[in-house]
Coordinates of C-alpha atoms in Angstrom, one line a residue:
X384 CA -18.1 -11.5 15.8
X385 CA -17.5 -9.0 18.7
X386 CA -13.7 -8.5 19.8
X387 CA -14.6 -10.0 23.2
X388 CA -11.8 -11.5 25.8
X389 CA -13.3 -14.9 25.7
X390 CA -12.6 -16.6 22.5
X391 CA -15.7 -18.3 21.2
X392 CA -15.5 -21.9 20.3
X393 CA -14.5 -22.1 16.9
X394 CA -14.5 -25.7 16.3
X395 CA -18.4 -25.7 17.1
X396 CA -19.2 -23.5 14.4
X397 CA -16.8 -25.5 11.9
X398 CA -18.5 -29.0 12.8
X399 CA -22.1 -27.9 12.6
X400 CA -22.7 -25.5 9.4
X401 CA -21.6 -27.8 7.0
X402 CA -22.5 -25.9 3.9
X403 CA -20.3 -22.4 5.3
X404 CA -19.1 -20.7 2.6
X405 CA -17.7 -17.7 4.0
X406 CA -16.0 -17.1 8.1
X407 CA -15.3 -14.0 9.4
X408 CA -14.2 -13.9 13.4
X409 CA -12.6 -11.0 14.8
X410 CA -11.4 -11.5 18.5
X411 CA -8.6 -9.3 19.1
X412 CA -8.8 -9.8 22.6
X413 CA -9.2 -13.3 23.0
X414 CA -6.3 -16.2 22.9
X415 CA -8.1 -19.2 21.9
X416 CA -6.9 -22.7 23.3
X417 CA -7.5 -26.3 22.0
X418 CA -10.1 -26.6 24.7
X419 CA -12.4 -23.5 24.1
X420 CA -11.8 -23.8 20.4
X421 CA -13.1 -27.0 20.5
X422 CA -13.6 -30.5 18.4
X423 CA -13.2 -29.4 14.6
X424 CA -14.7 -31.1 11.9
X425 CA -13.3 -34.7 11.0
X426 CA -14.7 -34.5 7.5
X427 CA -13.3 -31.6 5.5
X428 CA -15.4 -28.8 4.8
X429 CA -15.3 -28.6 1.3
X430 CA -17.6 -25.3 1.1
X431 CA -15.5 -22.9 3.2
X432 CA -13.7 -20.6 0.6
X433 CA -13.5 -17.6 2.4
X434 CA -12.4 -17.2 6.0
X435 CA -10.9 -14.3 8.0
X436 CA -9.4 -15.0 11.6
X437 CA -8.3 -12.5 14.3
X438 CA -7.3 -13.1 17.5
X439 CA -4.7 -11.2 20.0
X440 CA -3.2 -15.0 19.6
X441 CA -3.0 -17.8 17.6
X442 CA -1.0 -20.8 17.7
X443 CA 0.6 -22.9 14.9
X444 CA -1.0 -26.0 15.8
X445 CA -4.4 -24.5 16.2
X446 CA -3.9 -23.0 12.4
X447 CA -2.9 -25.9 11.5
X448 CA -5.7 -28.0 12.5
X449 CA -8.1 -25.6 11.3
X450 CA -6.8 -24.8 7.8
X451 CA -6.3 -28.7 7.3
X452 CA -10.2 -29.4 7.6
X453 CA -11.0 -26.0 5.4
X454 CA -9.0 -27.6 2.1
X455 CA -11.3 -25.5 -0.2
X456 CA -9.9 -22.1 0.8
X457 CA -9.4 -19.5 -1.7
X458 CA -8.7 -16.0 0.8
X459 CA -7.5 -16.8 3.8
X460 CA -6.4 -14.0 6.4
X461 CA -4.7 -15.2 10.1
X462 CA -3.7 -12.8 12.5
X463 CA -2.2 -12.9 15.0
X464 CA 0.0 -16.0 14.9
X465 CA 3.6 -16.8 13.9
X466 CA 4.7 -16.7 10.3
X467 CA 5.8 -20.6 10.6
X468 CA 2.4 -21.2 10.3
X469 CA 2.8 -20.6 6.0
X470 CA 3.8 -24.1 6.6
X471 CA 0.0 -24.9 6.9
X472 CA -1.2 -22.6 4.6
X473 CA 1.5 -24.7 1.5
X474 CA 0.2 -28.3 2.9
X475 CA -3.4 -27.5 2.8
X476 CA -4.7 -24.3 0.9
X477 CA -3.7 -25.6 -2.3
X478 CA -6.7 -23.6 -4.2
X479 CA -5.8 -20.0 -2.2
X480 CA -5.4 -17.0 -4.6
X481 CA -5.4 -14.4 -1.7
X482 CA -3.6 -14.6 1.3
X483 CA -3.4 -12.3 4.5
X484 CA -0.6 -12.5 7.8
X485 CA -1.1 -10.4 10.6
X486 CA -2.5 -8.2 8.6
X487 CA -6.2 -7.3 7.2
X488 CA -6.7 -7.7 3.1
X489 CA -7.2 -3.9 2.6
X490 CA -4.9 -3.9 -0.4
X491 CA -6.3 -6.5 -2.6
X492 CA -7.3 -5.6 -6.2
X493 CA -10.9 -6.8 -4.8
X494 CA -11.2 -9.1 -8.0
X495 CA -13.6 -11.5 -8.2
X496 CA -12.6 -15.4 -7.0
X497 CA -14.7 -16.4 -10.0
X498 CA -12.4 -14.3 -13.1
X499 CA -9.9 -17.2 -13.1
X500 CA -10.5 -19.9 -15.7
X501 CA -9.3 -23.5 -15.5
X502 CA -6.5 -22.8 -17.7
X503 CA -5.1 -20.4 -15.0
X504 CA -2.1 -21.1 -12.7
X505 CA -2.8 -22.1 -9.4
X506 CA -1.3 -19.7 -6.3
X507 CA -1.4 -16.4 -4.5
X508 CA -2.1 -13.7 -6.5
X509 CA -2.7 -11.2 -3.6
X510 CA -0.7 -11.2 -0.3
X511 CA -0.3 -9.2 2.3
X512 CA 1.8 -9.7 4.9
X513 CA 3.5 -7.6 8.5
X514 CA 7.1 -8.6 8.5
X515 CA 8.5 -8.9 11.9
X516 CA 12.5 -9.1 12.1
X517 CA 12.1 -11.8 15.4
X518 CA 9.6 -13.8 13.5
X519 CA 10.0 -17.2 11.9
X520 CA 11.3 -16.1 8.4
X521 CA 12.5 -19.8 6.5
X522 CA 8.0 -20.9 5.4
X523 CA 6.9 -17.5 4.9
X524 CA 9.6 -16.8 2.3
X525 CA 9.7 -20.2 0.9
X526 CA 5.7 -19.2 0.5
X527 CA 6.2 -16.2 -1.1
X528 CA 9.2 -17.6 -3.6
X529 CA 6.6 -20.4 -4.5
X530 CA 4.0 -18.4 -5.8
X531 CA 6.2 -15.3 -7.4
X532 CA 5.5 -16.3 -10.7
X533 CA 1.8 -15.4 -10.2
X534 CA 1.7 -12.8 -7.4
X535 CA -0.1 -9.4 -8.7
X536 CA -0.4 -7.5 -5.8
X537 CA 1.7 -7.6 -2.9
X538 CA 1.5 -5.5 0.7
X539 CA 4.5 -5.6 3.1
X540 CA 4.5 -3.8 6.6
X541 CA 8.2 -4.1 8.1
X542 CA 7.9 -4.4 12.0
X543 CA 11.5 -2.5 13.5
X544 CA 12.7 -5.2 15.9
X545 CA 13.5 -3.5 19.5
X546 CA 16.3 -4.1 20.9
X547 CA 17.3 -4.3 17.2
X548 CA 18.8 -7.6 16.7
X549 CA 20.4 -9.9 13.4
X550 CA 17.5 -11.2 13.5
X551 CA 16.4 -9.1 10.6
X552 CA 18.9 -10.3 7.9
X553 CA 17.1 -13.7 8.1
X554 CA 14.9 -12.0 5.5
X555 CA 17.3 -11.1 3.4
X556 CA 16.8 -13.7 0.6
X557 CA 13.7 -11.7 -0.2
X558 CA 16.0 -9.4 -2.0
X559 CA 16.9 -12.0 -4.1
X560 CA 12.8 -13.3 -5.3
X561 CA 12.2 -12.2 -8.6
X562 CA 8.7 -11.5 -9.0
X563 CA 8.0 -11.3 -12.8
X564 CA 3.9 -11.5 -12.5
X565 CA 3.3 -7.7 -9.4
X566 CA 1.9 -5.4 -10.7
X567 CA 1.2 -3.8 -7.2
X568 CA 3.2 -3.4 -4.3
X569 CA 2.6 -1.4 -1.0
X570 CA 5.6 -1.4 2.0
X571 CA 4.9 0.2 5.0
X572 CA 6.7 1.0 8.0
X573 CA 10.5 0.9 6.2
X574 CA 13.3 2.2 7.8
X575 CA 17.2 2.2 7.8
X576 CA 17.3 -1.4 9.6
X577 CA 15.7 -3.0 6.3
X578 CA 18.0 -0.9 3.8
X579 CA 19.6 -3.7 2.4
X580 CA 16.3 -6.1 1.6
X581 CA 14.3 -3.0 -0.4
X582 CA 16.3 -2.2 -3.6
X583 CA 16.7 -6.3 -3.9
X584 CA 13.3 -6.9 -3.8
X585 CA 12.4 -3.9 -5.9
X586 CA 15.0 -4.8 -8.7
X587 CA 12.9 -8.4 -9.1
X588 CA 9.3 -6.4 -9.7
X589 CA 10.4 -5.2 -13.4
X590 CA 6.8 -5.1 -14.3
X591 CA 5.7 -3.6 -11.0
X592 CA 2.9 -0.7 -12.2
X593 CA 2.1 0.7 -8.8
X594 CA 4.0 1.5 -5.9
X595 CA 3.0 2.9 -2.8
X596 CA 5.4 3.9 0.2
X597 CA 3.4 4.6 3.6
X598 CA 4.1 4.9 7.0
X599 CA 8.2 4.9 6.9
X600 CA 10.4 6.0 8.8
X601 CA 12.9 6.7 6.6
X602 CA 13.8 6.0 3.1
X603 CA 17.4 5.7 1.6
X604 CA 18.7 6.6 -1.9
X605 CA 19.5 3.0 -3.2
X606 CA 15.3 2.5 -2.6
X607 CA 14.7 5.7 -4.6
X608 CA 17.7 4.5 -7.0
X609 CA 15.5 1.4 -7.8
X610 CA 12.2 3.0 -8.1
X611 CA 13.6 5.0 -11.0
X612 CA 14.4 2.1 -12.5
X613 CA 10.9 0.7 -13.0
X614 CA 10.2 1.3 -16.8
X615 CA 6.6 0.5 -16.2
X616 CA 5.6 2.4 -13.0
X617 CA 3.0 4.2 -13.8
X618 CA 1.6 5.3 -10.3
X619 CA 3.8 6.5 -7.2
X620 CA 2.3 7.6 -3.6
X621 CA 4.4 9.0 -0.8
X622 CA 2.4 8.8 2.5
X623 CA 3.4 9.8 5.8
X624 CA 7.1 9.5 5.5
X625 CA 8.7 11.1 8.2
X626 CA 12.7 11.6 6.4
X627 CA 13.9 10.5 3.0
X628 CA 17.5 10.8 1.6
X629 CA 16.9 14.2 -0.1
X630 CA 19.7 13.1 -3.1
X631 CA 18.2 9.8 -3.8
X632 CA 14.3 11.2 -4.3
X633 CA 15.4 14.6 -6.3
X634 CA 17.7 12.1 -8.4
X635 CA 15.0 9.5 -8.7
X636 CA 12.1 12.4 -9.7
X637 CA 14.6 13.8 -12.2
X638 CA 14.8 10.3 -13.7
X639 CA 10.5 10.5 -14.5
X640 CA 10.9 13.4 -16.3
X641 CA 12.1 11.3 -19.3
X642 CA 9.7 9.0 -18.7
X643 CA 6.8 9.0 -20.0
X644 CA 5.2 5.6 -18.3
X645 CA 4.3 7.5 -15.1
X646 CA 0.6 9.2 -15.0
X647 CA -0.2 9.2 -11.2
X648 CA 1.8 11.3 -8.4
X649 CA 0.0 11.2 -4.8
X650 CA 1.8 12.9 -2.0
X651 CA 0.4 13.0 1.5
X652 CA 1.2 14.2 4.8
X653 CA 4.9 13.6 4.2
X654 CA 6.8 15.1 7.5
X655 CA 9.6 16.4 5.6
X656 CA 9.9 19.4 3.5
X657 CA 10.3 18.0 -0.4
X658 CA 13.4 19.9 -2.1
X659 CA 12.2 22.1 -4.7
X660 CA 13.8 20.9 -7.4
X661 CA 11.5 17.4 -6.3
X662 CA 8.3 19.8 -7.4
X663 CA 10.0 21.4 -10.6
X664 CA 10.2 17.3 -11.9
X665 CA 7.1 16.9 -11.3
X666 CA 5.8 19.5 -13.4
X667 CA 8.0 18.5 -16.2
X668 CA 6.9 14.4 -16.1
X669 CA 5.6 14.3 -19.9
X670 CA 2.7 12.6 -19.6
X671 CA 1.7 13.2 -15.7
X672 CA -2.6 12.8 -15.9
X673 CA -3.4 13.1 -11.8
X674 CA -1.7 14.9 -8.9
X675 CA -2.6 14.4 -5.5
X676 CA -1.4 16.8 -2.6
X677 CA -2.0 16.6 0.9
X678 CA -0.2 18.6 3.6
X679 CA 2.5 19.4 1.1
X680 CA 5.3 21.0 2.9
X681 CA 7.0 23.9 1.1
X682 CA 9.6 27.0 2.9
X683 CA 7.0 29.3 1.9
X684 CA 4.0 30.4 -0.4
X685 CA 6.3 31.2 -3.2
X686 CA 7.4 28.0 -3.8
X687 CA 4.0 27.1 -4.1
X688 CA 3.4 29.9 -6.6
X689 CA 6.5 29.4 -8.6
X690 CA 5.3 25.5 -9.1
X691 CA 2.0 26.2 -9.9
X692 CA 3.2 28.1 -12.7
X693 CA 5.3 25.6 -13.7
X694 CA 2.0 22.8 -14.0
X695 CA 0.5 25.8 -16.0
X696 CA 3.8 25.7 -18.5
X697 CA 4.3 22.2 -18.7
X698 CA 1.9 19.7 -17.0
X699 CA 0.0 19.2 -20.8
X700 CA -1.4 16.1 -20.0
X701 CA -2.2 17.0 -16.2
X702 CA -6.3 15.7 -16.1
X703 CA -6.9 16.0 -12.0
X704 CA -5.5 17.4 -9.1
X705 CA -5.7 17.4 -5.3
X706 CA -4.9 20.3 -3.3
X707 CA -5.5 19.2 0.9
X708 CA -4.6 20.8 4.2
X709 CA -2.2 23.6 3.4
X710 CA -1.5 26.9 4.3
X711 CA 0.8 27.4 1.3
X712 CA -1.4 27.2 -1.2
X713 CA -3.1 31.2 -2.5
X714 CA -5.3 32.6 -5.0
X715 CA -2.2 32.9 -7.0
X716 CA -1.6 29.3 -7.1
X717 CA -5.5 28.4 -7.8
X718 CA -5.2 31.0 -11.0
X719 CA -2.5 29.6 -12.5
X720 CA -4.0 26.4 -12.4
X721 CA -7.1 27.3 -13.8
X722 CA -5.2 28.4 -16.7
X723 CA -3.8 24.3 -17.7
X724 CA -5.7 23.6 -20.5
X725 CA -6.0 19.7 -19.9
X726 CA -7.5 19.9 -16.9
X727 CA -11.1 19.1 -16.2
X728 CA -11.3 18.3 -12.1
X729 CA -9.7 19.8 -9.1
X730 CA -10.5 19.1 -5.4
X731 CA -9.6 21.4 -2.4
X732 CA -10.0 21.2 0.9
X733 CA -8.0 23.3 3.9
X734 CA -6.3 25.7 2.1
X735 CA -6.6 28.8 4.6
X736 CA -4.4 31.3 2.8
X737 CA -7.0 30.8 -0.4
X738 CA -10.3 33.1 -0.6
X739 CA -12.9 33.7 -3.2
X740 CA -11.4 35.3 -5.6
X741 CA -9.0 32.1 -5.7
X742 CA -12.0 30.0 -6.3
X743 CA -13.5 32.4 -8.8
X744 CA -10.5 31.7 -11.0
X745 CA -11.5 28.0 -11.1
X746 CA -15.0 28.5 -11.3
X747 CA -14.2 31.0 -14.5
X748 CA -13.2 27.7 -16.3
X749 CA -15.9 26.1 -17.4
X750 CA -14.1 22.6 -18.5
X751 CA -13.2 22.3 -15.0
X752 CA -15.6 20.8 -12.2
X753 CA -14.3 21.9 -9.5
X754 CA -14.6 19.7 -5.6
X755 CA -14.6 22.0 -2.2
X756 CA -14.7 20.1 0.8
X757 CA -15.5 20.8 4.2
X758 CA -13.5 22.0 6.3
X759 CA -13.2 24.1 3.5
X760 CA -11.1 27.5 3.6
X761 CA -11.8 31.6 4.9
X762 CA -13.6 32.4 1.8

């Protein structure tokens, strides 16, 4: 439906397609009221298993009247409405495996509703949720304890409260969830005021797999500190952190290069210059497989060099990597890469220090098939 200002009446659409199965409305604009959303079904609608709501507002009692005639739900995304409202979501989605607040479901594993047999445990498997330090914390996190047992992917944008406030430490006790079932977790927007919530939480996900850090403002070293402690992380992105404790990540890197659990490395568009000794780790991990770089920031081209020829020394296992939007990156780095035996696919894009004769190197190999793409480089 189209983000208008007017909020279209809901309710009608509820209380006449009786065999709806799936309800998506998108009205970012629009603050619905119990008058324009109208009379809602007072039979429940037992086909409706998938519905996705988004206006600029939406209060409790309207979720709650809606999700209590939709008892069939299993993904459900609100936005934007008060976290209280998880109160509505326990008394009445009592079949939903995917659940989105304030945010959209961009970082569900996209399994199929259907893979689940009977045997399976009820509950949330995939949440995603925008943290907000004024909100409502006590149903959201009695939600989330709940269903820890059987959460599998989890994604977290922390909201910085302004003016900040002690409002934030009312979500605490997620430190203290231990969720022995995620395998993925993605936390955006972290900075200094949520320091204390972070390594708790992480030190409950000892099975956690993936882990990806986006949009921070800064990251401290007891985060990094628990990061090297998951034994079975075995994919790690950094993007778009503007400052990182520079101890904490060279100590936690230093900690994967004795562990050989960890295959995938993606860094992109990180504001900060990585310390070196961050880029000599990574081309010691034993059994890194893919590398992704994207506006890597290095003090100059022969840092670049000098860790390319470290991949070439060390990185046996090294299968792909990325190379994106860098002037650091020469012909010198694109030889020694072509020279890693394991490696069988490279894509570049925006190198403007690189020319043809870099690419020839690559080309040369012919286990490698090799990705350019536009805007490429001055070849």
């Amino acid at each position: 439906m189209p983000k208008a200002t007017s909020a279209f009446p809901l309710g009608v659409i509820l209380s006449t397609c009786s065999n709806l199965t799936h309800l998506h409305c998108s009205q970012e604009r629009a603050t619905p009221t119990p008058q324009i959303f109208g009379s809602l079904p007072t039979t429940p609608l037992l086909s409706l298993v998938n519905c996705e709501l988004s206006f600029r507002h939406l209060e409790s009692d309207l979720v709650e009247r809606t999700l209590a005639c939709c008892p069939s739900l299993r993904s459900l995304a609100i936005g934007q409405c008060s976290l209280a409202a998880a109160a509505s979501v326990k008394r009445h989605c009592r079949n939903l495996h995917t659940l989105g607040f304030n945010t959209h479901l961009k970082h569900t594993s996209g399994r199929n509703e259907d893979v689940y047999g009977t045997d399976t445990p009820r509950g949330i498997r995939f949440l995603s949720i925008a943290v907000d330090a004024d909100d409502e914390a006590e149903e959201i996190i009695q939600l989330i304890s709940e269903n820890a047992e059987v959460i599998e992917t989890t994604s977290m944008h922390f909201s910085r409260p302004e003016p900040l406030m002690n409002t934030v430490h009312q979500w605490d006790p997620l430190s203290a969830i231990t969720f022995s079932n995620l395998c993925r977790l993605v936390i955006s927007g972290l900075d200094e005021v949520y320091s204390d919530i972070i390594p708790g939480m992480l030190a409950g996900c000892a099975n956690l797999e993936a882990l990806i850090l986006e949009i921070c403002q800064f990251i401290d070293a007891p985060v990094f500190d628990q990061i090297s402690g998951l034994e079975h992380l075995n994919s790690l992105e950094l993007r778009l952190l503007t400052d990182v404790d520079e101890g904490g990540i060279l100590a936690m890197f230093h900690v994967f290069t004795t562990r050989p659990s960890l295959r995938t490395i993606r860094i992109d568009s990180c504001l900060f210059t990585m310390p070196f000794g961050v880029y000599q780790a990574i081309a010691t991990i034993p059994m890194l497989e893919n590398l992704h770089l994207t506006m890597p920031l290095f003090l100059n081209t022969v840092w670049f060099d000098r860790f390319a020829t470290m991949l070439r020394e060390h990185a046996s296992t090294l299968y792909s990597i990325v190379i994106r939007d860098t002037e650091y990156a020469t012909d010198t780095v694109l030889e020694q890469i072509a020279s890693i035996e394991s490696l069988r696919k490279v894509q570049l894009r925006g190198l403007r220090n690189v020319t043809s004769k870099g690419i020839g190197y690559l080309e040369a190999n012919s286990n490698i098939s090799l990705q350019i793409d536009k805007p490429l480089i001055s070849l």
